[in-house]
């Protein structure tokens, strides 16, 4: 009886070890795949980001849990306002969480961007961007966007771009980083796990957005030809 128990325990440990190894390989492989397939679509300097009619700004809290200003929020607002100022983007879709009356990410983004000089008619708020996945599905199906520029942190962009391109959208990313801010390990680990979960959302369990709604296409003013915009951009970014 003792030998049987030992043999059974040995097999159990071997099975658990094999499952752990498989999970580790999937975790590493999934992250590598997302990073490798999206790297070519990410620009780290705002002046190099692709001019596009509409840019999507992903929501995050204005404040951290410790009660200080969230540097990731302000980096996104600063980058988005700069893109508008330099005519690389004509309109911003502000997509974030508004599950309760007390928490409203799109409204906080609108106020901060308005304070930075972005006109109200250049902003549209999406109050049902509860996740990166929800934001991009709604951008495509509700706001009728097939080509857009994603504005968020460098650690977040690979997952956002992967989702957008998997949904059939022509998306590129503009990094909104703050060089003075160190990204903590807890945030990195959470993002690594989210990338793997994204593959499941897209290819295994067929995730649906929390709330979709009826189409609300964004109305845009006519954009100047690209050959007229680029010289102006070069002059602005190279001026002393």
Backbone as a ProteinNet text record, in pm:
[ID]
protein_1_A
[PRIMARY]
XXXXXXXXXXXXXXXXXXXXXXXXXXXXXXXXXXXXXXXXXXXXXXXXXXXXXXXXXXXXXXXXXXXXXXXXXXXXXXXXXXXXXXXXXXXXXXXXXXXXXXXXXXXXXXXXXXXXXXXXXXXXXXXXXXXXXXXXXXXXXXXXXXXXXXXXXXXXXXXXXXXXXXXXXXXXXXXXXXXXXXXXXXXXXXXXXXXXXXXXXXXXXXXXXXXXXXXXXXXXXXXXXXXXXXXXXXXXXXXX
[TERTIARY]
83.2	0	86.7	193.5	284.6	348.5	392.3	455.2	357.3	233.2	130.7	108.6	104.6	85.7	203.2	324.8	442.7	442.3	404	399.5	294.2	178.5	70.5	113.3	182.8	228.8	334	422.4	523.7	462	360.7	293.7	221.8	162.1	92.3	189.6	304.9	404.5	458.3	478	525	421.5	294.3	187.6	179.9	191.3	187.8	307.2	424	543.3	529.1	469.7	449.2	351.5	244.9	147	210.1	293.5	360.3	455.3	527.7	618.9	541	428.8	346.3	291.8	244.3	191	299.4	420.4	531.3	566.3	569.9	600.3	493.3	366.3	257.3	265.1	299.2	310.2	420.2	537.7	651.2	625.8	578.1	553.3	446.7	338.4	231.6	280.3	359.5	414.8	510.1	595.8	690	616.3	510.7	434.2	369.4	306.3	241.1	343.7	456.1	559.6	621.7	650.9	719.4	631.2	502.5	413.7	362.7	389.5	339.8	450.7	575	686	694.5	667.1	681	575.7	472	362.2	368.4	477.7	489.7	597.6	563.2	658.8	678.1	802.9	832.6	851.3	861.1	872.6	745.3	677.2	550.3	560.3	673	684.6	692	717.4	725.3	595.5	498.8	372.1	292.8	224.1	152.7	37	34.3	-81.8	-209.5	-310.4	-434.5	-550.8	-666.8	-783.4	-819.1	-824.5	-870.3	-766.4	-735.9	-651.7	-735	-704.5	-775.6	-687.8	-741	-670.1	-735.9	-656.7	-709.4	-717.6	-827.2	-851.3	-773.7	-744.4	-687.8	-722.3	-707.5	-745.7	-658.3	-720.7	-650.7	-556.6	-590.9	-514.4	-473.4	-363.9	-322.2	-393.5	-381.7	-446.1	-387.7	-264.5	-201.1	-239.9	-321.4	-372.7	-287.7	-191.1	-108.9	-149.7	-109.2	-142.3	-82.5	-162.6	-117.5	-31.6	98.4	184.7	148.2	89.7	50.2	-65.4	-159.4	-270.5	-218.1	-130.7	-83.3	8.8	81.7	164	75.1	-35.9	-129	-192.3	-230.5	-293.2	-192.5	-70	33.5	62.9	74.2	102.9	-14.2	-136.1	-254.6	-268.4	-247.5	-257.5	-150.3	-30.9	77.4	44.2	-15.7	-52.4	-158.2	-251.7	-352.1	-286.3	-200.7	-134.9	-53.8	11.2	95.8	23.2	-110	-195.5	-167.4	-113.7	-96.2	-225.3	-310.5	-441.6	-543.6	-658.2	-762.1	-864.8	-881.4	-988.1	-941.4	-991.7	-954.3	-1078.5	-1070.7	-1173.8	-1122.6	-1190	-1148.9	-1230.3	-1167.3	-1240.6	-1195.9	-1291.3	-1256.1	-1375.2	-1351.6	-1449.4	-1538.5	-1668.5	-1765.9	-1878.6	-1839.1	-1938.9	-2027.8	-1973	-2049.6	-2041.8	-2133.1	-2134.4	-2011.1	-1950.1	-1836.3	-1703.4	-1704.8	-1578.5	-1599.1	-1533.9	-1559.1	-1427.3	-1362.3	-1234.6	-1246.7	-1345.8	-1355.1	-1374.4	-1455.8	-1478.9	-1351	-1274.4	-1147.6	-1049.8	-1047.1	-959.1	-1002.8	-1133.9	-1187	-1146	-1162.1	-1129.3	-980	-897.2	-752.9	-707.6	-760.6	-723.2	-776.2	-895.6	-949.4	-860.1	-813.3	-722.5	-591.9	-552.4	-429.2	-450.4	-569.9	-593	-661.9	-707.4	-779	-924.6	-974.4	-1110.6	-1212.4	-1326.5	-1429.3	-1478.7	-1485.3	-1533.8	-1433.6	-1314.5	-1213.3	-1207.3	-1305.7	-1305.7	-1441.5	-1438.4	-1557.7	-1533	-1628.7	-1611.4	-1683.4	-1614.4	-1671.8	-1675.6	-1794.9	-1810.5	-1814.2	-1802.3	-1809.2	-1679.1	-1567.5	-1437.2	-1385.1	-1453	-1421.4	-1290.2	-1241.2	-1115.9	-1055.4	-931.4	-866.6	-945.8	-990.9	-1068.8	-1199.1	-1272	-1398.5	-1376.7	-1271.6	-1243.1	-1226	-1151.4	-1121.4	-1239.8	-1314.7	-1435	-1534.9	-1552.9	-1646.6	-1595.3	-1463.8	-1408.1	-1442.3	-1435.6	-1465.5	-1615.7	-1694.8	-1835.4	-1929.4	-1895.3	-1983.2	-1939.5	-1809.9	-1761.9	-1710.9	-1722.5	-1699.4	-1557.4	-1458	-1319	-1252.2	-1186.3	-1109.2	-959.6	-924.3	-784.6	-767.9	-675	-661.9	-523.9	-491.1	-365.2	-396.1	-327.7	-351	-250	-299.2	-215	-219.8	-107.2	-96.8	49	75.6	213.9	274.5	408.8	478.5	454.1	434.5	408.4	267.3	177.2	37.6	12.4	90.3	64.9	69.4	165	166	32.7	-24.4	-152.9	-264.2	-267.5	-372.2	-363	-242	-224	-259	-220.2	-251	-402.3	-474	-620.1	-677.9	-635.5	-689.6	-666.7	-548.4	-517.6	-587.3	-604.3	-679.2	-826.1	-875.6	-1013.7	-1027.8	-917.1	-921.1	-900.3	-856	-834.5	-690.1	-672.2	-538.8	-494.1	-424.9	-386.3	-234.3	-187	-47.2	-48.1	68	73.2	170.4	134.2	219.6	246.2	371.7	407.8	388.3	321.9	300.7	368.7	499.8	576.2	630.4	656.7	722.7	857.5	965.5	1098.6	1135.9	1067.2	1100.6	1029.1	941.6	860.4	910.1	934.3	971.4	846.4	835.9	720.8	748.6	664	684.3	664.7	722.5	711.2	567.7	488.9	349.5	273.1	303.1	236.2	284.4	413.9	468.1	410.1	406.1	353.9	206.9	130.7	-11.4	-28.9	56.9	47.5	90.5	192.5	233.7	117.9	49.6	-63.8	-178.4	-199.8	-308.4	-284.9	-159	-130.2	-169.7	-139.3	-176.2	-328	-393.5	-539.7	-604	-539.8	-591.8	-599	-499.6	-501	-620.8	-653	-771.8	-899.3	-905.3	-1022.9	-1049.3	-942.7	-956.7	-978.8	-912.4	-906.9	-970.7	-1007.1	-1058.9	-1203.4	-1226.4	-1362.2	-1445	-1395.7	-1478	-1541.6	-1460.4	-1509.9	-1594.1	-1696.6	-1781.1	-1764.4	-1778.8	-1768.7	-1881.8	-1854.8	-1954.7	-2079.6	-2060.5	-2173.7	-2133.3	-2217.4	-2184.6	-2266.3	-2394.8	-2477.8	-2487.6	-2558.4	-2581.2	-2466.5	-2446.9	-2337.8	-2351.8	-2239	-2231.9	-2106.9	-2108.5	-1987.8	-1938.8	-1807.4	-1747.3	-1742.9	-1800.1	-1799.7	-1673.8	-1601.1	-1473.1	-1477.4	-1401.1	-1382.8	-1287.8	-1291.2	-1204.6	-1058.3	-977.5	-836.2	-752.2	-650.7	-559.8	-480.1	-441.6	-361.2	-232.4	-188.8	-72.7	53.7	67.3	189.6	197.2	82	83	108.3	69.3	85.6	229.8	295.2	428.9	532.5	537.8	635.5	614.1	487.7	457.6	505.4	487	532.7	683	752.7	898.5	948	884.7	926	905.2	793.7	762.3	858	890.9	972	1121.1	1162.2	1305.3	1338.5	1235.5	1260.8	1335.8	1430.6	1507	1417.4
-121.2	0	126.4	120.2	233.7	262	157.4	173.5	229.9	188.4	237.3	387.4	429.8	571.8	654.5	601.9	673.2	685	576	578	677	676.5	769.9	914.8	939.3	1073.5	1119	1027.9	1061.2	1099.1	1024.4	1055.9	1190.6	1218.4	1345.9	1462	1447	1553.9	1574.5	1464.5	1474.4	1545.1	1513.8	1577.9	1727	1759.5	1900.8	1975.7	1910.5	1972.5	1996.3	1898.8	1913.3	2026.6	2036.4	2143.5	2280.3	2286.1	2412.3	2453.4	2356.8	2386	2434.1	2368	2407.8	2549.3	2579.1	2712.1	2818	2786.9	2881	2908.2	2801.2	2817.1	2898.3	2872.7	2950.3	3096.4	3121.1	3257.4	3333.4	3270.1	3334.5	3345.6	3237	3236.9	3335	3346.5	3441.1	3584	3617.2	3751.8	3781.9	3685.8	3706.1	3728	3652.1	3663.1	3800.9	3848	3979.1	4089.4	4082.8	4185.8	4183.6	4064.2	4052.7	4097.4	4070.6	4101.8	4245	4320.2	4458	4563	4521.4	4616.5	4714.3	4666.8	4751.7	4861.8	4852.9	4950.2	5053.3	5054.7	5144.7	5249	5374.9	5485.2	5545.8	5566.7	5615.7	5766.9	5832.4	5977.7	6035.3	6127.4	6180.8	6235.2	6300.2	6358.4	6253.1	6127.9	6020.5	5941.5	5971.8	5898.4	5931.5	5832.6	5846.8	5946.1	6048.1	6138.1	6060.7	6080.1	6005.3	6095.9	6070.3	6152.2	6144.7	6022.2	6003	5925.8	5976.4	5905.1	5858.3	5740	5687.4	5702.8	5769.4	5784.1	5688.8	5598.1	5498.6	5556.7	5529.4	5585.6	5517.6	5592.4	5543.2	5644.9	5607.7	5697.7	5823	5934.6	6060.7	6058.5	5974.7	5965.9	5821.9	5802.9	5670.1	5633.9	5507.8	5464.4	5533.2	5579.3	5648.1	5796.4	5842.2	5978.2	6082.5	6039.4	6134.3	6131.8	6232.7	6241.8	6123.7	6064.1	5946.8	5993	5960.9	6007.9	5947.1	5827.1	5763.8	5840.4	5886	5967.3	6093.9	6164.8	6292.8	6275.2	6165.3	6139.6	6118.2	6047.9	6026.9	6159.4	6241.9	6369.9	6462.1	6464	6549.5	6507.5	6378	6329.7	6356.4	6330.4	6352.3	6500	6589.6	6733	6776.6	6719.5	6752.9	6708.4	6591.4	6541.9	6631.1	6678.4	6772.2	6904.1	6953.9	7081.8	7080.5	6969.3	6959.9	6898	6892.1	6849.8	6707.6	6624.5	6484.4	6406.4	6457.3	6398.4	6511.8	6489.7	6592.4	6578.6	6456.1	6429.1	6321	6328.4	6230.9	6158.7	6027.2	5945.8	5911.4	5961.7	5942	5827.4	5713.3	5593	5543.8	5532.3	5488.5	5438	5412.3	5351.3	5458.2	5431.6	5518	5431.7	5328.2	5235	5301.3	5399.9	5467	5617.9	5690.8	5835.8	5897.5	5825.5	5879.7	5858.1	5777.3	5746.9	5764.5	5862.4	5897	5931.1	5830.9	5852.4	5941.8	5919.7	6006.1	6153.4	6182.6	6321.8	6385.1	6308.7	6360.4	6389.1	6301.4	6323.3	6446.6	6461.8	6576.2	6706.9	6712.5	6834.9	6867.7	6764.5	6788.4	6831	6768.4	6805.1	6943.7	6976.6	7110.7	7214.7	7182.1	7272.6	7289.8	7187.5	7191.1	7252.4	7301.3	7372.9	7296.2	7174.2	7096.8	7142.6	7176.1	7226.2	7115.9	7154.2	7056.6	6979.9	7046	6977.6	6877.4	6873.4	6777.2	6655.1	6643.5	6531.5	6462.9	6330.9	6249	6155.7	6145.6	6060.1	5927.1	5820.3	5685.3	5641.4	5633.5	5604	5454.2	5370	5224.1	5154.9	5227.8	5166.4	5100.5	4994.8	4932.4	4853.9	4823.2	4749.9	4786.2	4746.3	4770.1	4702.9	4581.8	4507.9	4580.8	4622.5	4693.6	4822.4	4896.6	5022.2	5000.7	4898.6	4877.6	4818.9	4729.6	4678.4	4791.2	4875.1	4986.9	5091	5112.1	5205.3	5159.7	5029.8	4976.2	4972.1	4919.1	4890.8	5005.7	5084.4	5195.3	5325.5	5356.4	5483	5470.3	5348.8	5324.6	5361.5	5330.5	5359.4	5234.1	5248.5	5136	5167	5293.8	5335.3	5438.2	5414.2	5505.1	5493.5	5590.6	5594.9	5573.6	5479.1	5447.2	5521.3	5585.4	5669.8	5617.5	5559.1	5505.8	5474.2	5411.3	5382.3	5271	5270	5171.1	5028.7	5006	4869.6	4822.8	4915.4	4883.4	4871	4943.2	4948.6	4812.8	4723.6	4596.2	4521.5	4514.4	4444.3	4518.6	4651.4	4729.4	4715.1	4723.7	4711.3	4570.4	4470.5	4333.2	4312.8	4363	4349.3	4421.4	4546.1	4624.2	4557.7	4507.3	4445.3	4310.1	4239.5	4113.9	4138.5	4256.9	4294	4349	4351.9	4398.7	4547.2	4617.1	4761.5	4792.3	4903	4951.4	5045.5	4991	5071	5078	5192	5209.7	5272.9	5275.5	5324.2	5438.1	5531	5643.9	5636.4	5617.1	5597.6	5726.2	5712.5	5825.6	5793.2	5797.7	5762.8	5886.6	5873	5975.8	5918.1	5976.2	5921.6	5923.1	6002.7	6012.6	5907.8	5828.3	5731.3	5589.5	5516.5	5376.2	5289.9	5195.3	5104.5	4991.4	4976.8	4876	4734.4	4640.5	4499.5	4449.8	4500.7	4455.7	4493.9	4611.6	4656.2	4575.7	4549.6	4469.2	4327.6	4268.3	4131.8	4125.8	4226.4	4230.7	4242.1	4322.3	4338.2	4211.4	4142.5	4015.4	3914.7	3908.6	3817.2	3860.8	3991.7	4042.8	4009.2	4008.9	3973.9	3830.7	3741.3	3600.9	3586.2	3655.6	3649.4	3702.6	3802.1	3858.4	3753.2	3666	3560.1	3468.5	3442.8	3363.5	3435.6	3567.8	3647.2	3640.1	3647.2	3655.6	3521.1	3416.7	3291.3	3171.2	3183.9	3066.1	3086.3	3180.6	3192	3303.1	3369.5	3464.6	3572.5	3648.2	3752.6	3855.5	3904.2	4011.9	4134.9	4254.7	4375.2	4381.3	4446.3	4457.5	4528.1	4633	4706.7	4758.2	4732.2	4775.1	4898	4880.4	4995.1	5016.9	5121.1	5150.9	5233	5227.5	5303.9	5454.6	5519.2	5664.4	5714.3	5718.4	5757.9	5896.5	5910.6	6039.5	6125.5	6244.4	6335	6420.7	6421.1	6491.3	6599.9	6704.4	6804.7	6749.5	6807.4	6759.1	6782.1	6676.9	6682.5	6732	6813.9	6862.6	6747.9	6755.9	6649.9	6627.7	6502	6465.9	6537.1	6566.8	6632.1	6778.2	6832.8	6968.1	6967.8	6858	6849	6821.1	6728.7	6684.9	6797.5	6886.3	6995.2	7082.5	7107.9	7188.4	7120.9	6987.1	6913.1	6920.5	6902.5	6906	7041.6	7149.8	7283	7303	7251.8	7274.1	7197.4	7075	6992.6	7020.8	7087.2	7117.1	7261.4	7340.3	7480.4	7492.2	7588.7	7605.4	7650.5
0	0	0	84.1	91.9	-43.1	-114.4	-246	-348.4	-339.6	-432.5	-412.8	-286.1	-256.6	-307	-287.4	-335.3	-487	-552.9	-699.1	-748.3	-682.5	-721.2	-698.6	-583.9	-553.7	-654.3	-693.4	-793.1	-926.1	-967.9	-1094.6	-1087.8	-970.3	-952.1	-962.1	-896.4	-901	-1041.9	-1115.2	-1254.1	-1340.4	-1318.1	-1396.6	-1366.2	-1235.9	-1198.5	-1255.7	-1253.8	-1311.2	-1460	-1530.5	-1675	-1704.2	-1623.4	-1642.6	-1614.8	-1511.4	-1478.3	-1590.1	-1645.6	-1755.7	-1877.9	-1907.4	-2021.5	-2001.5	-1879	-1851.3	-1865.3	-1820.3	-1831.6	-1977.2	-2056	-2198.6	-2269.8	-2235	-2295.4	-2253.9	-2128.4	-2077	-2150	-2160.8	-2227.7	-2377.6	-2436.6	-2581	-2622.5	-2542	-2573.9	-2570.3	-2468.8	-2459.3	-2574.1	-2604.8	-2714.7	-2846.3	-2869.8	-2993.5	-3006.5	-2899.1	-2902.6	-2926.6	-2856.4	-2871.2	-3010.4	-3060.4	-3189.5	-3305.4	-3297	-3409.3	-3409.2	-3302.9	-3296.2	-3295.9	-3280.6	-3265.8	-3382.3	-3503.1	-3622	-3628.3	-3546.7	-3552.8	-3440.3	-3364.7	-3249.8	-3275.1	-3252.8	-3262.5	-3124	-3085.1	-2950.9	-2944.5	-3059.5	-3063.1	-3125.8	-3057	-3108.8	-3250.4	-3283.9	-3417.7	-3528.3	-3491.3	-3589.1	-3600.4	-3515.2	-3517.6	-3643.3	-3695.8	-3822.8	-3812.5	-3899.2	-3901.5	-3932.8	-3852.8	-3864.4	-3826.7	-3884	-3852.2	-3704	-3649.7	-3512.2	-3432.1	-3313.2	-3219.2	-3101.5	-3050.7	-2933.9	-2811.3	-2709.4	-2582.3	-2481.8	-2427.3	-2333.8	-2193.4	-2126.8	-1995.8	-1884.7	-1783.3	-1658.3	-1551.3	-1427.2	-1319.5	-1316.4	-1282.4	-1268.9	-1148.4	-1050.3	-925.8	-898.3	-827.2	-785.2	-655.1	-614.6	-490.6	-368.1	-379.9	-267.8	-261.1	-357.6	-353.5	-422.8	-506.1	-581.7	-729.1	-801.2	-943.1	-1018.6	-1104.8	-1180.9	-1299.4	-1301.1	-1410.5	-1544.7	-1544.9	-1670.9	-1735.7	-1653.8	-1704.1	-1769.5	-1700.9	-1752.3	-1873.2	-1880.8	-1999.5	-2121.9	-2104.2	-2215.9	-2259.4	-2163.7	-2197.7	-2266.8	-2216.6	-2275.2	-2419.5	-2443.4	-2578.9	-2672.5	-2625.7	-2709.1	-2747	-2650.5	-2678.9	-2778	-2766.3	-2859.3	-3001.3	-3015.4	-3147.9	-3212.8	-3133.4	-3183.9	-3223	-3136.8	-3161.5	-3290.4	-3319.8	-3438.1	-3558.1	-3549.3	-3661.8	-3709.2	-3621.1	-3657.4	-3638.1	-3550.6	-3525.1	-3524.5	-3587.9	-3593.4	-3481.2	-3431.4	-3335.6	-3239.1	-3115.7	-3014.2	-2962.4	-2958.6	-2894.3	-2754.4	-2653	-2514	-2456.4	-2441.5	-2403	-2266.6	-2174.7	-2040.5	-1962.7	-1837	-1747.3	-1683.7	-1687.6	-1620.6	-1565.1	-1489.4	-1435.3	-1329.9	-1259.4	-1153.6	-1173.4	-1108.8	-1119	-1054	-960.3	-887	-958.6	-1064.9	-1133.5	-1283.4	-1341.7	-1481.6	-1551.4	-1610.3	-1677.7	-1801.2	-1889.9	-2009	-1974.3	-1874.1	-1836.1	-1781	-1703	-1650.4	-1763.9	-1864.1	-1979.4	-2057	-2077.8	-2152.2	-2083.2	-1952.9	-1879.6	-1888.4	-1874.1	-1877.6	-2017.3	-2120.6	-2257.6	-2293.5	-2246.8	-2271	-2203.4	-2084	-2013.6	-2090.8	-2165.6	-2244	-2383.1	-2411.1	-2535.5	-2645	-2618.6	-2720.7	-2723.5	-2841.7	-2855.3	-2828	-2773.3	-2737.7	-2859.5	-2976.1	-3096.4	-3151.5	-3094.9	-3137.2	-3046.1	-2956.2	-2862.5	-2858.3	-2854.5	-2836.9	-2719.3	-2628.7	-2511.7	-2529.7	-2494.6	-2492.7	-2346.9	-2291.3	-2149.3	-2119	-2221.9	-2200.4	-2239	-2228.2	-2254.5	-2128.2	-2084.5	-1956.4	-1958.8	-2077.3	-2091.9	-2226.1	-2246.8	-2376.8	-2487.9	-2462.8	-2562.2	-2593.8	-2490.5	-2511.5	-2590.6	-2556.4	-2625.9	-2775.2	-2813.6	-2955	-3031.5	-2970.2	-3036.9	-3058.3	-2958.4	-2971.4	-3070.9	-3075.3	-3174	-3315.5	-3337.1	-3470	-3498.1	-3405.1	-3432.6	-3397.7	-3296.9	-3257.3	-3323.7	-3314.8	-3369.4	-3513.2	-3568.3	-3712	-3757	-3675	-3709.6	-3765.4	-3879.1	-3932.4	-3936.5	-3914.8	-3913.2	-3802.3	-3711.4	-3598.3	-3534.8	-3451	-3378.1	-3229.7	-3167.5	-3026.9	-2939.6	-2836.2	-2750.1	-2607.4	-2564.4	-2429.8	-2401.2	-2285.6	-2248.8	-2334.8	-2339.4	-2420.6	-2376.9	-2246.6	-2199.8	-2234.2	-2259.2	-2290.6	-2440.3	-2519.8	-2664.2	-2735.9	-2707.6	-2781.2	-2772.5	-2653.7	-2638.7	-2711.9	-2699.5	-2765.9	-2917.7	-2971	-3116.1	-3163.1	-3085.8	-3124.9	-3134.3	-3034.2	-3037	-3158.7	-3178.8	-3290.1	-3424.5	-3448.1	-3576.8	-3589.9	-3479	-3482.5	-3516.1	-3481.7	-3513.6	-3655.4	-3729.7	-3867.4	-3884.2	-3779.6	-3787	-3826.1	-3895.8	-3931.4	-3820.4	-3720.4	-3604.3	-3591.9	-3545.3	-3505.7	-3366.4	-3302.7	-3166.6	-3147.1	-3061.5	-3025.8	-2875.8	-2839.2	-2699	-2619.1	-2505.6	-2414.4	-2282.2	-2281.8	-2161.8	-2093.2	-1965.4	-1886.5	-1843.6	-1893.7	-1868.2	-1720.8	-1642.5	-1500.4	-1415.6	-1478.4	-1404.3	-1429.9	-1323.4	-1334.6	-1326.8	-1421.2	-1422	-1323.6	-1222.9	-1119.4	-1170.1	-1097.9	-1137.8	-1132.6	-1038.5	-1030.9	-1157.3	-1211.8	-1333.8	-1453.9	-1459.6	-1569.3	-1567.5	-1448.7	-1437.3	-1476.5	-1434.2	-1470.8	-1621.7	-1687	-1831.4	-1904.2	-1852.9	-1913.9	-1911.2	-1796.8	-1784.8	-1876.3	-1888.3	-1972.4	-2119.4	-2163.4	-2303	-2333.1	-2240.4	-2260.2	-2257.3	-2164	-2155.9	-2283.6	-2346.3	-2470.7	-2580.3	-2587.7	-2688.2	-2666.5	-2539.5	-2509.8	-2548.9	-2519.8	-2557.6	-2707.5	-2785.3	-2930.4	-2997.5	-2947.8	-3023.3	-2954.2	-2826.1	-2756.3	-2712.5	-2619.1	-2564	-2626.2	-2729.8	-2805.9	-2721.5	-2653.5	-2564	-2638.1	-2571.1	-2622.6	-2533.1	-2587.9	-2504	-2402.8	-2290	-2184.3	-2234	-2314.1	-2370.8	-2507.9	-2607.8	-2743.9	-2783.4	-2805.8	-2841.5	-2991.9	-3029.8	-3171.1	-3228.4	-3360.4	-3423.7	-3402	-3372.7	-3356.3	-3428.6	-3561.3	-3636.4	-3595.9	-3587.1	-3554.9	-3680.6	-3672.7	-3787.5	-3783.3	-3893.8	-3900.7	-4005.9	-3980.4	-4084	-4188.6	-4308.3	-4415.8	-4380.1	-4397.1	-4359.5	-4476.3	-4446.4	-4550.8	-4608.2	-4736.5	-4797.5	-4719.6	-4712.2	-4632	-4677.5	-4808.4	-4855.7	-4811.8	-4765.8	-4711.9	-4561.5	-4495.2	-4350.7	-4312.3	-4381.4	-4342.1	-4340.8	-4443.1	-4434.3	-4312.2	-4277.1	-4160.3	-4033.3	-4024.7	-3909.3	-3894.7	-4006.5	-4002.4	-3955.2	-4001.8	-3961.1	-3810.8	-3758.3	-3616.6	-3525.3	-3564	-3475.8	-3488.8	-3597.4	-3615.5	-3583	-3555.4	-3524.4	-3392.1	-3380.8	-3255.3	-3140.5
[MASK]
++++++++++++++++++++++++++++++++++++++++++++++++++++++++++++++++++++++++++++++++++++++++++++++++++++++++++++++++++++++++++++++++++++++++++++++++++++++++++++++++++++++++++++++++++++++++++++++++++++++++++++++++++++++++++++++++++++++++++++++++

